[in-house]
Amino acid sequence: MPPLPIPLGRLVLPGLLFLGACVSRPSIQEPAGTEARTAPPVAKDSSARAPAPRFSCSGTQNIQFGPNVPPDVSRVTSQLDANCFAWSEFISLNWPAAAILPDGGTTGASFGAPGDLGAVQWQTFMSTEQLFLPDGGTPPPWGTPSRISEDCLAEANVSPEQASSMLALNVVSKFETQFSSGSGNQAFPRDLPAWLGASHGTNVWYEVRISEPEYTYIVDAGLYNAANQLALVDGGAGSPIVNPMGSWQPNTMGALELKAAWMEVPNPQDSRWNAYKLSPAVVVEPATQKCRATTVALVGLHIIHKTVTQPTWVWATFEHVNNAPDHGADAGTTSWNFYDSQCKPRTIALDKSCSVDGGTSVTVGCTPNEPPPYWLGGGCPAPVPIQVTRVTPIESTAQERSINPRK
């Protein structure tokens, strides 16, 4: 079979970790030859579409090039099989949302088209910021768009109609922001400033989204409220919190969560960004705390999926191929997102409330993987580039499955 073309984002799978029995043969197996199917056949009319192409990824895993998310792992006997399952999830979840038909089929819309700003399937999932409200109140119904305040929209010169197709991302620090907390300060470590500045000087934002079965379970059980969670488990004497599991029979996706890292793009018309998934967004400017519209590029994606055969969740991580070089390796001529071979230390004057050590001047050096020495927001300086290298090399079988799809 020809190698699988994957133009979307050209993301690399650096590693897939199964917690528990990572490559054990499932006790409940899908019938042979159906590992890529997620729904029973649908009756088709005279305008029936050709079946989606299937590709052989390993000895036991086929990938169907389409929007159907595999609900469970099937016949996994090796790490390579696990990596192939991760690619199957990645492809289906990143299918253009506008191309998905009610019966699970797809139109002829181009998958991974350069410059496409439209939402992909996982972007139609609900955000955890909508699920876990600051006051522990009842979340909105599934499918409710993220809300951006009228003041913020006016500041960004964005209409409510335009905002319906834009991400709402914020920069979070120890200071108050115009969005609820949770989407900007998630890089390592957690007890120090944890923002990540790209090589071209822009920031990285994060978001977490979950599948409808998980969202429904949490809402129906009242688990969006911490008091209800405590009452349910009752100090260990009550009932456990058990998220729904993906399965083939009945066919259900189960609990699936995604955490995305978005990097601001200063010049989206540049051909460099044709190799990225782009999305329009409303963000909070770190230095001024003012809302503005921009374009962001997907540079990292975690996918975790609770299934019948893997109740301890399937874990997969993708990163863009141009994020960072391996630690100690020759950086070559690649234009890295988070590494600059010509880096020079930057000394920045700031208010003492912004710095970690209480000083009025900090230096951002060029040693890789060091946390930034100051906070963002509240009048503090804007982000500057942070040097990053990959400490753990990409595992060989992940490399194997990541090279072919980009051909």
CSV table of C-alpha atoms in Angstrom, one decimal:
chain,number,residue,atom,x,y,z
A,1,MET,CA,0.0,0.0,0.0
A,2,PRO,CA,1.2,3.6,-0.6
A,3,PRO,CA,2.3,5.6,2.4
A,4,LEU,CA,-0.5,7.6,4.0
A,5,PRO,CA,-0.5,11.3,2.9
A,6,ILE,CA,-1.0,13.6,5.8
A,7,PRO,CA,-0.6,17.3,4.9
A,8,LEU,CA,-2.3,18.6,8.0
A,9,GLY,CA,0.2,20.3,10.2
A,10,ARG,CA,2.9,17.8,9.4
A,11,LEU,CA,2.8,16.8,13.1
A,12,VAL,CA,5.2,14.3,14.5
A,13,LEU,CA,4.2,11.6,16.9
A,14,PRO,CA,7.0,11.7,19.5
A,15,GLY,CA,5.6,8.9,21.7
A,16,LEU,CA,2.5,7.0,22.6
A,17,LEU,CA,2.1,5.7,26.2
A,18,PHE,CA,-0.5,3.1,27.1
A,19,LEU,CA,-1.0,3.1,30.9
A,20,GLY,CA,-1.3,-0.4,32.2
A,21,ALA,CA,-1.2,-3.1,29.6
A,22,CYS,CA,0.3,-1.0,26.9
A,23,VAL,CA,0.4,-3.6,24.1
A,24,SER,CA,-1.8,-6.4,25.5
A,25,ARG,CA,-4.3,-8.2,23.3
A,26,PRO,CA,-7.7,-6.8,24.2
A,27,SER,CA,-10.1,-9.2,25.9
A,28,ILE,CA,-12.9,-7.9,23.6
A,29,GLN,CA,-11.9,-7.8,20.0
A,30,GLU,CA,-13.4,-6.3,17.0
A,31,PRO,CA,-14.0,-8.7,14.1
A,32,ALA,CA,-10.9,-9.2,11.9
A,33,GLY,CA,-10.6,-6.7,9.1
A,34,THR,CA,-12.9,-4.0,10.7
A,35,GLU,CA,-10.4,-2.2,12.9
A,36,ALA,CA,-10.9,1.1,11.1
A,37,ARG,CA,-14.7,1.0,11.0
A,38,THR,CA,-16.6,3.0,13.7
A,39,ALA,CA,-20.2,2.6,12.6
A,40,PRO,CA,-22.4,0.0,10.9
A,41,PRO,CA,-22.9,0.4,7.2
A,42,VAL,CA,-25.4,3.1,6.2
A,43,ALA,CA,-27.9,2.7,3.4
A,44,LYS,CA,-26.8,4.8,0.5
A,45,ASP,CA,-28.8,6.4,-2.4
A,46,SER,CA,-28.0,6.7,-6.0
A,47,SER,CA,-25.5,9.5,-5.2
A,48,ALA,CA,-23.5,7.2,-3.0
A,49,ARG,CA,-20.0,8.3,-2.3
A,50,ALA,CA,-17.0,6.1,-2.9
A,51,PRO,CA,-15.7,4.4,0.2
A,52,ALA,CA,-13.0,6.2,2.1
A,53,PRO,CA,-9.5,4.9,1.2
A,54,ARG,CA,-7.9,2.6,3.7
A,55,PHE,CA,-4.2,2.3,4.3
A,56,SER,CA,-2.1,-0.5,5.9
A,57,CYS,CA,-0.2,1.0,8.9
A,58,SER,CA,1.1,-2.2,10.5
A,59,GLY,CA,0.5,-5.9,10.4
A,60,THR,CA,-2.8,-5.6,12.3
A,61,GLN,CA,-3.8,-2.0,11.9
A,62,ASN,CA,-5.5,-0.3,8.9
A,63,ILE,CA,-6.3,3.4,8.9
A,64,GLN,CA,-9.5,4.6,7.2
A,65,PHE,CA,-8.9,8.1,5.8
A,66,GLY,CA,-12.1,9.8,7.0
A,67,PRO,CA,-13.9,11.4,10.0
A,68,ASN,CA,-15.0,8.3,11.9
A,69,VAL,CA,-13.1,8.3,15.3
A,70,PRO,CA,-12.1,4.7,16.2
A,71,PRO,CA,-14.0,4.0,19.5
A,72,ASP,CA,-11.5,1.4,20.8
A,73,VAL,CA,-8.1,-0.2,20.3
A,74,SER,CA,-8.2,-3.4,18.2
A,75,ARG,CA,-5.7,-6.2,18.2
A,76,VAL,CA,-2.7,-4.2,19.5
A,77,THR,CA,0.3,-6.5,19.8
A,78,SER,CA,3.2,-3.9,19.6
A,79,GLN,CA,4.1,-0.3,20.1
A,80,LEU,CA,3.8,0.2,16.3
A,81,ASP,CA,0.2,-0.9,16.5
A,82,ALA,CA,-0.4,1.6,19.2
A,83,ASN,CA,1.2,4.3,17.2
A,84,CYS,CA,-1.0,3.4,14.2
A,85,PHE,CA,-4.1,3.7,16.4
A,86,ALA,CA,-2.9,7.2,17.5
A,87,TRP,CA,-2.6,8.2,13.8
A,88,SER,CA,-6.1,6.9,13.1
A,89,GLU,CA,-7.4,9.1,16.0
A,90,PHE,CA,-5.4,12.1,14.8
A,91,ILE,CA,-6.7,11.9,11.2
A,92,SER,CA,-10.3,11.5,12.1
A,93,LEU,CA,-10.3,14.2,14.8
A,94,ASN,CA,-8.6,16.6,12.5
A,95,TRP,CA,-11.1,16.0,9.7
A,96,PRO,CA,-12.7,19.4,8.5
A,97,ALA,CA,-15.9,19.8,10.5
A,98,ALA,CA,-17.7,21.3,7.6
A,99,ALA,CA,-17.1,18.2,5.5
A,100,ILE,CA,-18.7,15.7,7.9
A,101,LEU,CA,-22.2,14.6,6.9
A,102,PRO,CA,-24.9,13.5,9.4
A,103,ASP,CA,-24.5,9.9,8.5
A,104,GLY,CA,-20.8,10.0,9.3
A,105,GLY,CA,-19.7,10.3,5.7
A,106,THR,CA,-17.7,13.1,4.2
A,107,THR,CA,-17.9,15.5,1.3
A,108,GLY,CA,-15.1,16.0,-1.1
A,109,ALA,CA,-13.7,18.9,0.9
A,110,SER,CA,-9.9,19.0,0.9
A,111,PHE,CA,-8.3,17.5,4.1
A,112,GLY,CA,-5.5,19.6,5.5
A,113,ALA,CA,-5.7,22.2,2.8
A,114,PRO,CA,-3.0,24.9,3.2
A,115,GLY,CA,-4.3,28.0,4.7
A,116,ASP,CA,-7.7,26.5,5.7
A,117,LEU,CA,-9.0,28.4,8.8
A,118,GLY,CA,-12.1,26.3,9.2
A,119,ALA,CA,-12.7,24.2,12.4
A,120,VAL,CA,-11.7,20.5,12.4
A,121,GLN,CA,-13.8,17.9,14.2
A,122,TRP,CA,-12.2,18.1,17.6
A,123,GLN,CA,-12.7,21.9,17.6
A,124,THR,CA,-16.5,21.3,17.8
A,125,PHE,CA,-16.0,19.6,21.2
A,126,MET,CA,-16.8,21.6,24.3
A,127,SER,CA,-14.1,23.4,26.3
A,128,THR,CA,-13.4,22.5,29.9
A,129,GLU,CA,-13.7,26.2,30.6
A,130,GLN,CA,-17.4,25.9,29.6
A,131,LEU,CA,-17.8,22.7,31.7
A,132,PHE,CA,-16.1,23.8,34.9
A,133,LEU,CA,-17.4,27.3,35.6
A,134,PRO,CA,-15.8,29.5,38.3
A,135,ASP,CA,-18.9,29.4,40.5
A,136,GLY,CA,-19.5,25.6,40.0
A,137,GLY,CA,-22.8,26.4,38.2
A,138,THR,CA,-24.6,24.3,35.6
A,139,PRO,CA,-22.7,24.1,32.3
A,140,PRO,CA,-24.4,25.1,29.0
A,141,PRO,CA,-25.9,22.5,26.7
A,142,TRP,CA,-23.6,20.6,24.4
A,143,GLY,CA,-22.8,22.5,21.2
A,144,THR,CA,-22.9,26.0,22.9
A,145,PRO,CA,-20.2,28.2,21.4
A,146,SER,CA,-17.6,29.7,23.7
A,147,ARG,CA,-18.6,33.2,24.8
A,148,ILE,CA,-16.4,36.2,24.5
A,149,SER,CA,-17.6,39.4,26.3
A,150,GLU,CA,-19.0,42.2,24.3
A,151,ASP,CA,-16.4,44.6,25.6
A,152,CYS,CA,-13.6,42.2,24.5
A,153,LEU,CA,-15.1,41.8,21.0
A,154,ALA,CA,-15.4,45.6,20.7
A,155,GLU,CA,-11.8,46.0,21.7
A,156,ALA,CA,-10.7,43.4,19.2
A,157,ASN,CA,-13.0,44.9,16.5
A,158,VAL,CA,-14.7,41.6,16.0
A,159,SER,CA,-18.4,41.1,15.5
A,160,PRO,CA,-20.4,38.4,17.3
A,161,GLU,CA,-20.9,36.6,13.9
A,162,GLN,CA,-17.1,36.6,13.3
A,163,ALA,CA,-16.5,35.5,16.9
A,164,SER,CA,-18.6,32.3,16.4
A,165,SER,CA,-15.8,30.8,14.3
A,166,MET,CA,-12.9,32.1,16.4
A,167,LEU,CA,-11.0,30.5,19.3
A,168,ALA,CA,-11.2,32.3,22.6
A,169,LEU,CA,-7.7,32.1,24.1
A,170,ASN,CA,-6.1,34.0,27.0
A,171,VAL,CA,-2.8,34.5,28.7
A,172,VAL,CA,-2.9,33.5,32.3
A,173,SER,CA,-0.5,34.5,35.1
A,174,LYS,CA,-0.8,35.5,38.7
A,175,PHE,CA,-2.7,38.5,37.5
A,176,GLU,CA,-6.4,38.8,36.6
A,177,THR,CA,-7.3,38.6,32.8
A,178,GLN,CA,-10.4,39.2,30.8
A,179,PHE,CA,-11.0,35.5,30.3
A,180,SER,CA,-11.4,32.9,33.0
A,181,SER,CA,-8.1,31.2,34.0
A,182,GLY,CA,-6.7,28.1,32.5
A,183,SER,CA,-5.3,28.5,29.0
A,184,GLY,CA,-2.0,30.3,29.0
A,185,ASN,CA,0.3,29.2,31.8
A,186,GLN,CA,0.5,25.5,31.3
A,187,ALA,CA,4.0,24.8,30.2
A,188,PHE,CA,6.5,23.3,32.7
A,189,PRO,CA,7.0,24.1,35.5
A,190,ARG,CA,3.8,24.9,37.3
A,191,ASP,CA,5.2,26.8,40.3
A,192,LEU,CA,7.1,29.4,38.3
A,193,PRO,CA,6.2,31.5,35.3
A,194,ALA,CA,5.3,28.9,32.7
A,195,TRP,CA,4.5,30.8,29.5
A,196,LEU,CA,6.3,29.8,26.3
A,197,GLY,CA,7.5,32.4,23.9
A,198,ALA,CA,8.1,31.4,20.2
A,199,SER,CA,11.3,32.3,18.3
A,200,HIS,CA,9.5,35.1,16.6
A,201,GLY,CA,8.4,36.6,19.9
A,202,THR,CA,4.8,35.6,20.2
A,203,ASN,CA,3.1,33.6,22.9
A,204,VAL,CA,1.6,30.1,23.1
A,205,TRP,CA,-1.9,29.5,24.3
A,206,TYR,CA,-3.6,26.3,25.4
A,207,GLU,CA,-7.1,24.8,25.4
A,208,VAL,CA,-8.7,21.6,26.6
A,209,ARG,CA,-11.7,20.1,24.9
A,210,ILE,CA,-13.7,16.9,25.7
A,211,SER,CA,-16.0,14.6,23.8
A,212,GLU,CA,-19.8,14.6,24.1
A,213,PRO,CA,-20.1,11.3,26.0
A,214,GLU,CA,-17.7,12.6,28.7
A,215,TYR,CA,-19.4,16.0,28.8
A,216,THR,CA,-22.8,14.4,29.2
A,217,TYR,CA,-21.6,12.1,31.9
A,218,ILE,CA,-20.1,14.9,34.0
A,219,VAL,CA,-23.2,17.1,33.6
A,220,ASP,CA,-25.7,14.4,34.3
A,221,ALA,CA,-23.8,13.3,37.4
A,222,GLY,CA,-23.3,16.9,38.6
A,223,LEU,CA,-19.5,16.4,38.6
A,224,TYR,CA,-18.9,19.9,37.3
A,225,ASN,CA,-19.2,21.0,40.9
A,226,ALA,CA,-16.4,20.1,43.4
A,227,ALA,CA,-18.9,19.6,46.2
A,228,ASN,CA,-20.7,17.0,44.2
A,229,GLN,CA,-17.5,15.2,43.4
A,230,LEU,CA,-16.6,15.0,47.1
A,231,ALA,CA,-20.0,13.8,48.0
A,232,LEU,CA,-19.9,11.1,45.3
A,233,VAL,CA,-16.6,9.6,46.4
A,234,ASP,CA,-17.3,10.2,50.1
A,235,GLY,CA,-13.7,10.0,51.2
A,236,GLY,CA,-13.2,6.6,49.5
A,237,ALA,CA,-16.4,5.1,50.9
A,238,GLY,CA,-18.7,6.2,48.1
A,239,SER,CA,-18.8,5.5,44.4
A,240,PRO,CA,-15.8,6.0,42.1
A,241,ILE,CA,-15.9,8.5,39.2
A,242,VAL,CA,-15.9,6.3,36.1
A,243,ASN,CA,-15.9,8.1,32.7
A,244,PRO,CA,-17.7,6.4,29.8
A,245,MET,CA,-15.5,4.0,27.8
A,246,GLY,CA,-15.3,3.8,24.0
A,247,SER,CA,-16.5,0.5,22.6
A,248,TRP,CA,-17.5,-1.2,19.3
A,249,GLN,CA,-20.6,-2.8,20.7
A,250,PRO,CA,-22.5,-0.5,21.4
A,251,ASN,CA,-20.7,1.9,19.1
A,252,THR,CA,-19.7,4.9,21.2
A,253,MET,CA,-16.7,7.2,21.3
A,254,GLY,CA,-16.6,7.3,25.1
A,255,ALA,CA,-14.5,9.8,27.1
A,256,LEU,CA,-11.9,11.5,24.9
A,257,GLU,CA,-9.9,14.6,25.8
A,258,LEU,CA,-7.6,16.9,23.8
A,259,LYS,CA,-5.2,19.5,24.9
A,260,ALA,CA,-3.9,21.8,22.1
A,261,ALA,CA,-1.0,24.3,22.0
A,262,TRP,CA,-1.5,27.2,19.7
A,263,MET,CA,1.3,29.6,18.6
A,264,GLU,CA,0.5,33.0,17.3
A,265,VAL,CA,1.4,33.5,13.6
A,266,PRO,CA,2.7,37.0,12.8
A,267,ASN,CA,2.4,36.7,9.0
A,268,PRO,CA,-0.2,34.0,8.1
A,269,GLN,CA,0.1,34.7,4.4
A,270,ASP,CA,3.7,33.5,4.4
A,271,SER,CA,4.0,30.1,2.7
A,272,ARG,CA,5.8,28.7,5.8
A,273,TRP,CA,2.4,28.4,7.5
A,274,ASN,CA,1.0,26.1,4.8
A,275,ALA,CA,2.4,23.2,6.8
A,276,TYR,CA,0.4,24.1,9.9
A,277,LYS,CA,-3.3,24.0,10.9
A,278,LEU,CA,-4.3,27.6,11.3
A,279,SER,CA,-7.3,29.1,13.2
A,280,PRO,CA,-8.6,32.6,13.8
A,281,ALA,CA,-8.6,33.6,17.5
A,282,VAL,CA,-9.3,36.4,19.9
A,283,VAL,CA,-6.5,36.6,22.4
A,284,VAL,CA,-5.5,38.9,25.3
A,285,GLU,CA,-2.3,40.9,24.6
A,286,PRO,CA,0.1,39.9,27.4
A,287,ALA,CA,1.7,43.3,27.9
A,288,THR,CA,-1.5,45.4,27.7
A,289,GLN,CA,-4.2,42.9,28.6
A,290,LYS,CA,-6.2,44.2,25.6
A,291,CYS,CA,-8.2,41.9,23.4
A,292,ARG,CA,-7.3,41.5,19.8
A,293,ALA,CA,-7.9,39.3,16.8
A,294,THR,CA,-5.1,37.2,15.4
A,295,THR,CA,-4.2,33.9,13.7
A,296,VAL,CA,-2.7,30.9,15.6
A,297,ALA,CA,-1.0,27.7,14.4
A,298,LEU,CA,-1.4,24.3,16.0
A,299,VAL,CA,2.0,23.2,17.3
A,300,GLY,CA,1.1,20.4,19.8
A,301,LEU,CA,-1.8,18.1,20.5
A,302,HIS,CA,-2.4,15.6,23.3
A,303,ILE,CA,-5.2,13.0,22.8
A,304,ILE,CA,-6.3,10.7,25.6
A,305,HIS,CA,-9.1,8.2,25.1
A,306,LYS,CA,-10.8,5.8,27.7
A,307,THR,CA,-11.8,2.6,26.0
A,308,VAL,CA,-13.1,-0.8,27.0
A,309,THR,CA,-9.9,-2.6,26.2
A,310,GLN,CA,-7.7,0.2,27.6
A,311,PRO,CA,-9.7,1.6,30.7
A,312,THR,CA,-6.6,3.3,32.0
A,313,TRP,CA,-6.8,5.5,28.8
A,314,VAL,CA,-4.8,5.6,25.6
A,315,TRP,CA,-2.3,8.4,25.6
A,316,ALA,CA,-0.9,10.0,22.4
A,317,THR,CA,1.1,13.2,21.9
A,318,PHE,CA,1.8,15.0,18.6
A,319,GLU,CA,4.1,17.9,18.1
A,320,HIS,CA,4.9,19.9,15.0
A,321,VAL,CA,8.0,18.6,13.2
A,322,ASN,CA,9.6,22.1,13.4
A,323,ASN,CA,9.1,22.8,17.1
A,324,ALA,CA,12.6,22.1,18.5
A,325,PRO,CA,15.8,20.1,17.8
A,326,ASP,CA,17.0,17.3,19.9
A,327,HIS,CA,19.1,18.4,22.9
A,328,GLY,CA,22.8,18.6,21.9
A,329,ALA,CA,22.1,17.9,18.2
A,330,ASP,CA,23.0,20.1,15.3
A,331,ALA,CA,20.1,22.4,14.8
A,332,GLY,CA,20.8,22.7,11.1
A,333,THR,CA,19.1,25.3,9.0
A,334,THR,CA,15.5,24.6,10.1
A,335,SER,CA,13.4,27.6,11.2
A,336,TRP,CA,12.5,26.2,14.6
A,337,ASN,CA,9.4,27.4,16.5
A,338,PHE,CA,11.1,27.4,19.9
A,339,TYR,CA,14.8,27.4,19.2
A,340,ASP,CA,17.1,30.0,17.7
A,341,SER,CA,20.7,29.0,16.9
A,342,GLN,CA,21.6,32.7,16.8
A,343,CYS,CA,20.0,33.4,20.2
A,344,LYS,CA,21.4,36.3,22.3
A,345,PRO,CA,20.6,37.0,25.9
A,346,ARG,CA,18.0,39.7,26.5
A,347,THR,CA,18.0,42.0,29.5
A,348,ILE,CA,14.6,43.4,30.4
A,349,ALA,CA,13.6,46.2,32.8
A,350,LEU,CA,10.4,45.6,34.7
A,351,ASP,CA,8.5,46.3,37.8
A,352,LYS,CA,9.6,44.2,40.8
A,353,SER,CA,6.1,42.6,41.0
A,354,CYS,CA,6.7,41.0,37.6
A,355,SER,CA,10.0,39.3,38.3
A,356,VAL,CA,10.4,36.0,40.1
A,357,ASP,CA,13.2,37.3,42.4
A,358,GLY,CA,11.6,40.7,43.0
A,359,GLY,CA,14.3,42.5,41.0
A,360,THR,CA,13.7,45.4,38.5
A,361,SER,CA,15.8,43.7,35.8
A,362,VAL,CA,15.9,40.2,34.5
A,363,THR,CA,17.9,38.4,31.8
A,364,VAL,CA,16.4,35.8,29.5
A,365,GLY,CA,19.3,33.6,28.5
A,366,CYS,CA,19.9,31.1,25.7
A,367,THR,CA,20.3,27.9,27.8
A,368,PRO,CA,17.5,25.6,26.6
A,369,ASN,CA,14.6,24.5,28.8
A,370,GLU,CA,14.9,27.1,31.5
A,371,PRO,CA,11.6,28.7,32.8
A,372,PRO,CA,11.1,32.4,32.1
A,373,PRO,CA,12.2,34.7,34.9
A,374,TYR,CA,9.1,37.0,34.9
A,375,TRP,CA,5.3,36.8,34.8
A,376,LEU,CA,3.0,38.0,32.1
A,377,GLY,CA,0.1,40.4,32.3
A,378,GLY,CA,-0.7,43.3,34.7
A,379,GLY,CA,1.7,45.7,33.0
A,380,CYS,CA,4.5,43.2,32.8
A,381,PRO,CA,6.6,42.9,29.6
A,382,ALA,CA,5.4,40.9,26.7
A,383,PRO,CA,6.8,37.4,26.1
A,384,VAL,CA,10.2,36.9,24.5
A,385,PRO,CA,11.6,33.8,22.8
A,386,ILE,CA,12.4,30.9,25.1
A,387,GLN,CA,14.9,28.3,24.0
A,388,VAL,CA,13.6,24.7,23.9
A,389,THR,CA,15.2,21.4,22.9
A,390,ARG,CA,13.8,17.9,23.0
A,391,VAL,CA,15.3,16.1,25.9
A,392,THR,CA,13.9,12.7,25.1
A,393,PRO,CA,14.4,11.7,21.5
A,394,ILE,CA,11.4,10.5,19.5
A,395,GLU,CA,11.1,6.7,19.8
A,396,SER,CA,12.1,4.7,16.7
A,397,THR,CA,8.7,3.1,16.0
A,398,ALA,CA,7.1,6.5,16.3
A,399,GLN,CA,9.6,7.9,13.9
A,400,GLU,CA,8.8,5.1,11.5
A,401,ARG,CA,5.1,5.9,11.5
A,402,SER,CA,5.7,9.7,11.4
A,403,ILE,CA,8.0,9.7,8.4
A,404,ASN,CA,5.8,7.8,5.9
A,405,PRO,CA,2.6,10.0,6.4
A,406,ARG,CA,4.5,13.1,5.4
A,407,LYS,CA,5.7,11.7,2.1
